Short mmCIF file of C-alpha atoms and ligand atoms in Angstrom, two decimals:
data_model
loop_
_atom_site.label_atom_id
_atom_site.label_comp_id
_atom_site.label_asym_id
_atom_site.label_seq_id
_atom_site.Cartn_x
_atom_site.Cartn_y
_atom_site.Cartn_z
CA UNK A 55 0.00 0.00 0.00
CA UNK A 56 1.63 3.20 -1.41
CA UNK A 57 -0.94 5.68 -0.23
CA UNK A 58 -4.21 5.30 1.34
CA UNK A 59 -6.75 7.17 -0.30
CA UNK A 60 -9.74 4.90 -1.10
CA UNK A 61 -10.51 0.97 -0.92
CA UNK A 62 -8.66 0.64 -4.10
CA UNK A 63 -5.73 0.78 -1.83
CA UNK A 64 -6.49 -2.15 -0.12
CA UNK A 65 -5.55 -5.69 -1.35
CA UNK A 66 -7.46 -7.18 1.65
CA UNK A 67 -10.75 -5.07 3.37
CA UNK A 68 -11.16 -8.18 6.03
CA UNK A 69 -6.97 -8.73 6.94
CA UNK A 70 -6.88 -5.07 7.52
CA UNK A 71 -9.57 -4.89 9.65
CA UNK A 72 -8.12 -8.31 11.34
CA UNK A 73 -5.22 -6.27 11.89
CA UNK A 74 -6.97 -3.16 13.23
CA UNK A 75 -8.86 -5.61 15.76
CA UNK A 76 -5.58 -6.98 16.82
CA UNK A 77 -3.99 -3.34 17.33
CA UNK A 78 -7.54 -3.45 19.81
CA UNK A 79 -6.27 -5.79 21.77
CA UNK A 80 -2.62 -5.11 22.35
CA UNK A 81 -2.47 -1.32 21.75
CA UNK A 82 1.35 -1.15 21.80
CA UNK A 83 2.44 -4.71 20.40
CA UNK A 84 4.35 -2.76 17.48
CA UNK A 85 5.38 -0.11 20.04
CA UNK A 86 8.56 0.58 18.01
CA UNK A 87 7.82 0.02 13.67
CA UNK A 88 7.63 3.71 13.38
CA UNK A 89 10.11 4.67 16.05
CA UNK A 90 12.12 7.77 14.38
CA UNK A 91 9.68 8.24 11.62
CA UNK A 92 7.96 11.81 11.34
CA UNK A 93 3.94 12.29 10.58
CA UNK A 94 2.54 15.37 9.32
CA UNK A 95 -0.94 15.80 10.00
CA UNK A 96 -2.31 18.62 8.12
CA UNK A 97 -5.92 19.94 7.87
CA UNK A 98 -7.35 22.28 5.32
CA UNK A 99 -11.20 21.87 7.48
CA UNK A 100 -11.92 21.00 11.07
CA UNK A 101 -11.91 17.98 12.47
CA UNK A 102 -11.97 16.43 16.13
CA UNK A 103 -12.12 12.39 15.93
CA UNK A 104 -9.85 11.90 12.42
CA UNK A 105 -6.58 14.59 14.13
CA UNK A 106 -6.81 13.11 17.81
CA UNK A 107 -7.65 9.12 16.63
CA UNK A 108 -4.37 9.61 13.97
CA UNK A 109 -2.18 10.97 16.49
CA UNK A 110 -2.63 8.38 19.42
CA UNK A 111 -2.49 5.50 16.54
CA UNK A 112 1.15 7.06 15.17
CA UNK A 113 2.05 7.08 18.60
CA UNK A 114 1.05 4.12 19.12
CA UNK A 115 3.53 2.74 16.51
CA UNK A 116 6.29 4.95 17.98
CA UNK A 117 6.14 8.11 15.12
CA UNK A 118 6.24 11.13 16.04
CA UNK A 119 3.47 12.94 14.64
CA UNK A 120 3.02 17.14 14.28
CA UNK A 121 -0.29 18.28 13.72
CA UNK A 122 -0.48 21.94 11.26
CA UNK A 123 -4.02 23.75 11.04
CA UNK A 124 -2.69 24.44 7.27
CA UNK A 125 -6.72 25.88 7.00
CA UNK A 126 -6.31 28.15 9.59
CA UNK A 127 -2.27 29.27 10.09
CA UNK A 128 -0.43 28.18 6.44
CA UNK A 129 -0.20 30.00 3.87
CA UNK A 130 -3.21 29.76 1.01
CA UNK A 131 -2.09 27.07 -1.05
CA UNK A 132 -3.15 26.99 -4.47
CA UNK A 133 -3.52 23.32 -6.32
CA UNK A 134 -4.34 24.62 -9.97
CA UNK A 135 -1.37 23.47 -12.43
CA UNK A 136 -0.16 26.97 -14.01
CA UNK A 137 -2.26 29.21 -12.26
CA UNK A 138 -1.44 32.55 -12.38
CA UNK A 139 -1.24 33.36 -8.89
CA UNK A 140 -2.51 37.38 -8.58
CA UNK A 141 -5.40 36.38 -6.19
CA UNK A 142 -5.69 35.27 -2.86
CA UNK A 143 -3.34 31.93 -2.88
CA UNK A 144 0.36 32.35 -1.66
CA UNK A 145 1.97 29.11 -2.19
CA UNK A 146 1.31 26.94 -4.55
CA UNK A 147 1.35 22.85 -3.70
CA UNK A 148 4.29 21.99 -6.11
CA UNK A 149 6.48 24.37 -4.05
CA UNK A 150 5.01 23.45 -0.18
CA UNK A 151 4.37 19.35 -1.03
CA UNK A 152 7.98 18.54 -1.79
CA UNK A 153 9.11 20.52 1.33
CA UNK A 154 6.79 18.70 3.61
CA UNK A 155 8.33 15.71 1.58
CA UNK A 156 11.36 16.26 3.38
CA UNK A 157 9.45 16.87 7.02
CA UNK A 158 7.70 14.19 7.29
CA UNK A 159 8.14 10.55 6.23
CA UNK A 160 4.45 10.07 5.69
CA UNK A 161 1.87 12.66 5.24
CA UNK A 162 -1.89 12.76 6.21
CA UNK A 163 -4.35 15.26 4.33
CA UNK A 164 -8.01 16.52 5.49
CA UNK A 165 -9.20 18.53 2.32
CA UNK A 166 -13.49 19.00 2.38
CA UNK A 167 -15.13 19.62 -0.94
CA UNK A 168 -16.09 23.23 -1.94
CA UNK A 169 -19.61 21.96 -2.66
CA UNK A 170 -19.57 24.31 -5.57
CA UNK A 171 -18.26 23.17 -8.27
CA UNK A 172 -19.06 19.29 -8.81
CA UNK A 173 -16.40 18.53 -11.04
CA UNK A 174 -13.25 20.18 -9.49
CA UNK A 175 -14.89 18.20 -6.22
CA UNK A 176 -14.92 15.03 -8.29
CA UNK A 177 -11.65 15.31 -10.04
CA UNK A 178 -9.95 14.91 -6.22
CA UNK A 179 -6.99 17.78 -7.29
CA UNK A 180 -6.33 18.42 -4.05
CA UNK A 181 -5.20 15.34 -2.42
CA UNK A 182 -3.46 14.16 -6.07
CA UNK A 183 -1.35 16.91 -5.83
CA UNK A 184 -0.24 15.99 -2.38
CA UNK A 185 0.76 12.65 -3.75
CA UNK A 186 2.27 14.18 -7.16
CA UNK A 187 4.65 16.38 -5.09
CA UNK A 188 5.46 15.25 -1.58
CA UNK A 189 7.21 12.20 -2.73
CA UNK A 190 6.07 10.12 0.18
CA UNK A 191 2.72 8.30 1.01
CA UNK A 192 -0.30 9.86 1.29
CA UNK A 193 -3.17 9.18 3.69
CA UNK A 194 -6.45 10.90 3.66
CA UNK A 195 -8.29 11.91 6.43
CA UNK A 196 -10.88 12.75 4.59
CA UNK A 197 -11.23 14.21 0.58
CA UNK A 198 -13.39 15.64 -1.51
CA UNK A 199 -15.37 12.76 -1.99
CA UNK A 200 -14.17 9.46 0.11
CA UNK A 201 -13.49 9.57 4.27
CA UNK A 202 -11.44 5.78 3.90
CA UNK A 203 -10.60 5.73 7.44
CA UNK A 204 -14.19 6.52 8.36
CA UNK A 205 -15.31 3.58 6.00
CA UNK A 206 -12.57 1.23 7.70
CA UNK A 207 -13.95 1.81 11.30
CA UNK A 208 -16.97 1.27 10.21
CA UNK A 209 -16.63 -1.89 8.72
CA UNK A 210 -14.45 -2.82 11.88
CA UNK A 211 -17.35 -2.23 14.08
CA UNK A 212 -19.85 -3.97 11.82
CA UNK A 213 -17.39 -7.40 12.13
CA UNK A 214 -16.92 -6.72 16.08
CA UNK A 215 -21.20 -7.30 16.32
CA UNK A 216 -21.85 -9.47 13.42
CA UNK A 217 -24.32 -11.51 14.89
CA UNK A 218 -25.32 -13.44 11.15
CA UNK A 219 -23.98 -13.66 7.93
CA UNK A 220 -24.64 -11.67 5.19
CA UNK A 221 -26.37 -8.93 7.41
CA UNK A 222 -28.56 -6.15 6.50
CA UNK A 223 -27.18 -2.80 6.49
CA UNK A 224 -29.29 0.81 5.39
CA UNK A 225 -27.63 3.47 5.04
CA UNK A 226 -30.25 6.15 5.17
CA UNK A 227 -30.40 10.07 4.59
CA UNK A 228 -31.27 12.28 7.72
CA UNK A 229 -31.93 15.35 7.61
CA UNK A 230 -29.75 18.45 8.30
CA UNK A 231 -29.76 22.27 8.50
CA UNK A 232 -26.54 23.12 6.04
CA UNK A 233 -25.16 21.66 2.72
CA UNK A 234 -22.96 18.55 3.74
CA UNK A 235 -20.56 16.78 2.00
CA UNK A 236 -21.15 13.04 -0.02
CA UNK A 237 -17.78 11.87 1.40
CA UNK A 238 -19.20 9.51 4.34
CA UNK A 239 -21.62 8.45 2.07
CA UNK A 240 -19.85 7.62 -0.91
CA UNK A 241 -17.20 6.14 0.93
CA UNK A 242 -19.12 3.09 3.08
CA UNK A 243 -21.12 2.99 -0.13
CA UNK A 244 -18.26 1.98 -2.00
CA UNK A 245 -16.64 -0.20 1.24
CA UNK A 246 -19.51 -2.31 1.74
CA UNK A 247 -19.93 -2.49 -1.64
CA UNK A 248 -15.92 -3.85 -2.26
CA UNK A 249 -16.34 -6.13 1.09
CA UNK A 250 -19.27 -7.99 -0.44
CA UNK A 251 -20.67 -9.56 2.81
CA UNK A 252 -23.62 -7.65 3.23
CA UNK A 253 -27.23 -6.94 1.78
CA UNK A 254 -26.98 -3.05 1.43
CA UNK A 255 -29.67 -1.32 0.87
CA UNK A 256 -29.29 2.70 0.75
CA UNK A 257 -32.32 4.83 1.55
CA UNK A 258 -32.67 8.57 0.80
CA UNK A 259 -35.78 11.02 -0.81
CA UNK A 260 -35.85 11.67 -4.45
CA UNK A 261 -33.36 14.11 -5.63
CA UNK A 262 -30.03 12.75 -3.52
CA UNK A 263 -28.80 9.96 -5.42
CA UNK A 264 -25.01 9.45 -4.71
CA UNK A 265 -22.49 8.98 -7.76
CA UNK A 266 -23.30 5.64 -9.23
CA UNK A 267 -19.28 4.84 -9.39
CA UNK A 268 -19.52 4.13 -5.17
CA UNK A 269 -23.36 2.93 -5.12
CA UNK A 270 -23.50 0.55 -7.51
CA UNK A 271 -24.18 -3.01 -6.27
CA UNK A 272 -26.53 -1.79 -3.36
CA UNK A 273 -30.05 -1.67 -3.89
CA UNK A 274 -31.53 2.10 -3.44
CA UNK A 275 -35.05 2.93 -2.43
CA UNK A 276 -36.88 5.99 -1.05
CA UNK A 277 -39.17 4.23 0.75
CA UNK A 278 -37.20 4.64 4.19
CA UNK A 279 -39.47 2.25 6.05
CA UNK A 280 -39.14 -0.59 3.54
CA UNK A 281 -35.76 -0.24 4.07
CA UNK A 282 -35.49 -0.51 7.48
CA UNK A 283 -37.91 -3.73 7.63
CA UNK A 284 -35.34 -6.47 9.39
CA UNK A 285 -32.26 -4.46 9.25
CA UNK A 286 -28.90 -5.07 10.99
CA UNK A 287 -27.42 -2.33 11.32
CA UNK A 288 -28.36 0.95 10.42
CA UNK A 289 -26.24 4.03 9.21
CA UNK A 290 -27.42 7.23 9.91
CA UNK A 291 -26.17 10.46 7.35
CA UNK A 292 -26.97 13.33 5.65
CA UNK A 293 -25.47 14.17 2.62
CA UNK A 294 -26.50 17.35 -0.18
CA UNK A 295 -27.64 16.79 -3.59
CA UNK A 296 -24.98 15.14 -5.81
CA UNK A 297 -26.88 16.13 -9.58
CA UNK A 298 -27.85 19.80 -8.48
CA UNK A 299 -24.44 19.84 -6.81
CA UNK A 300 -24.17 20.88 -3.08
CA UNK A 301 -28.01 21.83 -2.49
CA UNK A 302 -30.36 21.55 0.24
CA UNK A 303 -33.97 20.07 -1.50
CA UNK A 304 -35.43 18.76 1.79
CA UNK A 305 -34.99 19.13 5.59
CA UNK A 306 -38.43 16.65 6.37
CA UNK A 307 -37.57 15.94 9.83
CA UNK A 308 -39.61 12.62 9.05
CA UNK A 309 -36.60 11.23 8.00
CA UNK A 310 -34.89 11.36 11.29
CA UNK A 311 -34.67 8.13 12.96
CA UNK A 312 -36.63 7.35 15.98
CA UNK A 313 -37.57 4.41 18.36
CA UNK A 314 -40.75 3.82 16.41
CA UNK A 315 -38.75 3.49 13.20
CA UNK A 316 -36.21 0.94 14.82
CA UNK A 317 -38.98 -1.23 16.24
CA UNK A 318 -39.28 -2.56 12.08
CA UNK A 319 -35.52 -3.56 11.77
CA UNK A 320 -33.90 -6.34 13.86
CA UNK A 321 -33.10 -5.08 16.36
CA UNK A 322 -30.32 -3.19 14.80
CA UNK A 323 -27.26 -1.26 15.77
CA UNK A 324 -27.36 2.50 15.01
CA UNK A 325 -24.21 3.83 13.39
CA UNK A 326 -23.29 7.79 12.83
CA UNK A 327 -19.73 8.99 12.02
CA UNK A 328 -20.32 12.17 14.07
CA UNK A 329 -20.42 15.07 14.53
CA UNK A 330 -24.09 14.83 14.41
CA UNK A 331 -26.87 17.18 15.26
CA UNK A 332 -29.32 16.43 17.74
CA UNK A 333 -32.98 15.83 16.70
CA UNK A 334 -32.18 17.24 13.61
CA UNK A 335 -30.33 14.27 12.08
CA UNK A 336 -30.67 11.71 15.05
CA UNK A 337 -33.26 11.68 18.08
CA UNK A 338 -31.87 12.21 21.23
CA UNK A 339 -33.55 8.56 21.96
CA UNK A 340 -31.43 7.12 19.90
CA UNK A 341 -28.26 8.37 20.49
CA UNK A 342 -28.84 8.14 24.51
CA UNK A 343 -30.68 4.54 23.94
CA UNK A 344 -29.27 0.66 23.74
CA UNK A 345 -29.24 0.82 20.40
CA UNK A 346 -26.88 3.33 19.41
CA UNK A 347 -22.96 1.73 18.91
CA UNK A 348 -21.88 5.29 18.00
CA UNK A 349 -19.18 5.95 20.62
CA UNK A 350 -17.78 2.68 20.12
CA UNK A 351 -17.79 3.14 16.50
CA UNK A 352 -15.72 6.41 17.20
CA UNK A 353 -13.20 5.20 19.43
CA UNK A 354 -12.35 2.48 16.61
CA UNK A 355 -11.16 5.18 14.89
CA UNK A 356 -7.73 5.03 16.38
CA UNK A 357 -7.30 0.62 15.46
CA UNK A 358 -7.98 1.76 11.96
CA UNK A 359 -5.54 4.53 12.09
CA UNK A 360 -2.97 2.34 13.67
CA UNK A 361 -3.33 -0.79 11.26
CA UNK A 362 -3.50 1.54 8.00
CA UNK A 363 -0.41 3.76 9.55
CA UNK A 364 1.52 0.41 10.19
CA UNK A 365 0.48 -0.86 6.78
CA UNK A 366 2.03 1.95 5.13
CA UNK A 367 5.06 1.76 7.16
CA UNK A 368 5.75 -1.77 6.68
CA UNK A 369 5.09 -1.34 2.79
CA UNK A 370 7.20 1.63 2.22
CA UNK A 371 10.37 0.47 3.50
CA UNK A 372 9.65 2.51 6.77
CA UNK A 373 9.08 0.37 9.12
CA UNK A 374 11.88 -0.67 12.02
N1 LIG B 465 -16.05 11.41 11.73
C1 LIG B 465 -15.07 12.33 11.64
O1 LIG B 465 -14.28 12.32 10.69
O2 LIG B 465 -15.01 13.21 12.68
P1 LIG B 465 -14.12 14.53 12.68
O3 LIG B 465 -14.62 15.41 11.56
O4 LIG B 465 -14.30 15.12 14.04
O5 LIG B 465 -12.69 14.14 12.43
#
């Protein structure tokens, strides 16, 4: 594994997550792999589970990593190949990559869409020009359009509670106050699709398909209470419109999730990536009730860190 920037990385979905389960149990077995190895962390957006979970799984491997707010204390880095550079950008990535190159032995990037323009979003410039110019392995902590390490946690804590084979999972479209990003959705769309051990069914209202290139191989509906009829586990999201890029075309706060709802699946296992908002997106019910696997599902953040972080260490050369 070169970089990590999508399951296409992955030879193996279930040995990783083996591996991240193992890192569960016996935090510090590879204490010392990344001993003398540098991480850069940076992060064009915010971000409170991806920056802390990353840093306590390098450490956990022995690297040292240093966390830089390039959003809110670089310069302005512009990614466009011969821009002419008169506006508001002061560095451009093929001059600040290759000098982070030399920093850091691996580099981690958080870049959020713009939600304006679908196909700059799409085309991922951002986080390709990381890898173009650094010269060492990328991992995303998010893109434009895919959160990996997100998916991989996800699929970690699916396998931890796997109570049957072939389970149902929904993801299903909640409802939220601002234009939000496809990445979470996109990205376990296209990870449960690649694992292949799951009926996935995706549930949303009229107007928010996903990009077919992640969804395809699930079956979509948007009839949300067919959907959740005998489901396993069930993924709570919002996302805005992929085709009219980045809109809001419904907040019906029927789509939130409530006991009611739940009482039609079996007996499943709520799932959110958070942050979420409360009884906007997800009931307070839910989130306070049995049900709800969300904090668990967050803390697994850091084994997925840790056995994608070792993986690239051990596959670069890098590891002790
Ligand atoms: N789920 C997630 O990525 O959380 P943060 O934005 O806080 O990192």
């Amino acid at each position: 594994m070169r970089n990590f920037i999508s399951v296409k990385d992955v030879p193996n979905i279930n040995d990783l997550v083996k591996k991240a389960l193992a890192y569960k149990s016996d935090p510090l077995k590879h204490a010392d792999i990344g001993k003398n190895r540098r991480i850069g962390l940076l992060f064009l957006n915010p971000s409170m589970r991806t920056r802390l979970s990353t840093q306590i799984a390098a450490q956990n491997l022995g690297m040292e990593p240093i966390v830089f707010n390039v959003g809110q204390e670089g310069w302005a880095l512009e990614f466009e190949e011969e821009a002419i550079m008169s506006g508001s950008t002061v560095e451009h990535v093929k001059d600040a990559a290759p000098v982070m190159g030399k920093y850091f032995d691996v580099l981690c990037v958080r870049t959020f869409p713009s939600l304006k323009n679908r196909e700059d979003d799409y085309s991922e410039l951002f986080i390709k020009q990381f890898i173009k110019y650094s010269g060492v392995p990328v991992v995303s902590l998010e893109s434009a359009t895919l959160h990996p390490l997100q998916s991989l946690t996800d699929i970690i804590t699916i396998t931890e509670d796997l109570n049957r084979p072939n389970p149902k999972i929904v993801l299903t479209w909640a409802p939220h106050v601002k234009p939000l990003p496809q990445c979470v959705a996109n990205s376990f769309s296209q990870w449960i699709n690649a694992w292949g051990q799951a009926n996935f069914v995706i549930t949303h209202p009229e107007d928010y398909d996903l990009d077919e290139q992640f969804t395809k191989g699930a079956i979509i509906t948007h009839n949300q209470e067919d959907a959740l009829k005998n489901a396993d586990f069930v993924y709570v999201k919002n996302w805005s419109t992929y085709n009219d890029y980045g809109r809001i075309y419904s907040n019906d706060p029927e789509w939130m999730l409530t006991n009611e709802k739940l009482a039609i699946t079996n007996d499943a296992k709520v799932m959110h990536c958070l942050p979420v908002r409360r009884n906007v997106e997800l009931s307070d019910e839910i989130l306070d009730g049995p049900s709800s696997i969300i904090t668990r599902q967050a803390s697994n953040r850091v084994w997925a860190a840790q056995a994608v972080l070792a993986e690239i260490l051990q596959s670069n050369g890098l590891a002790k």
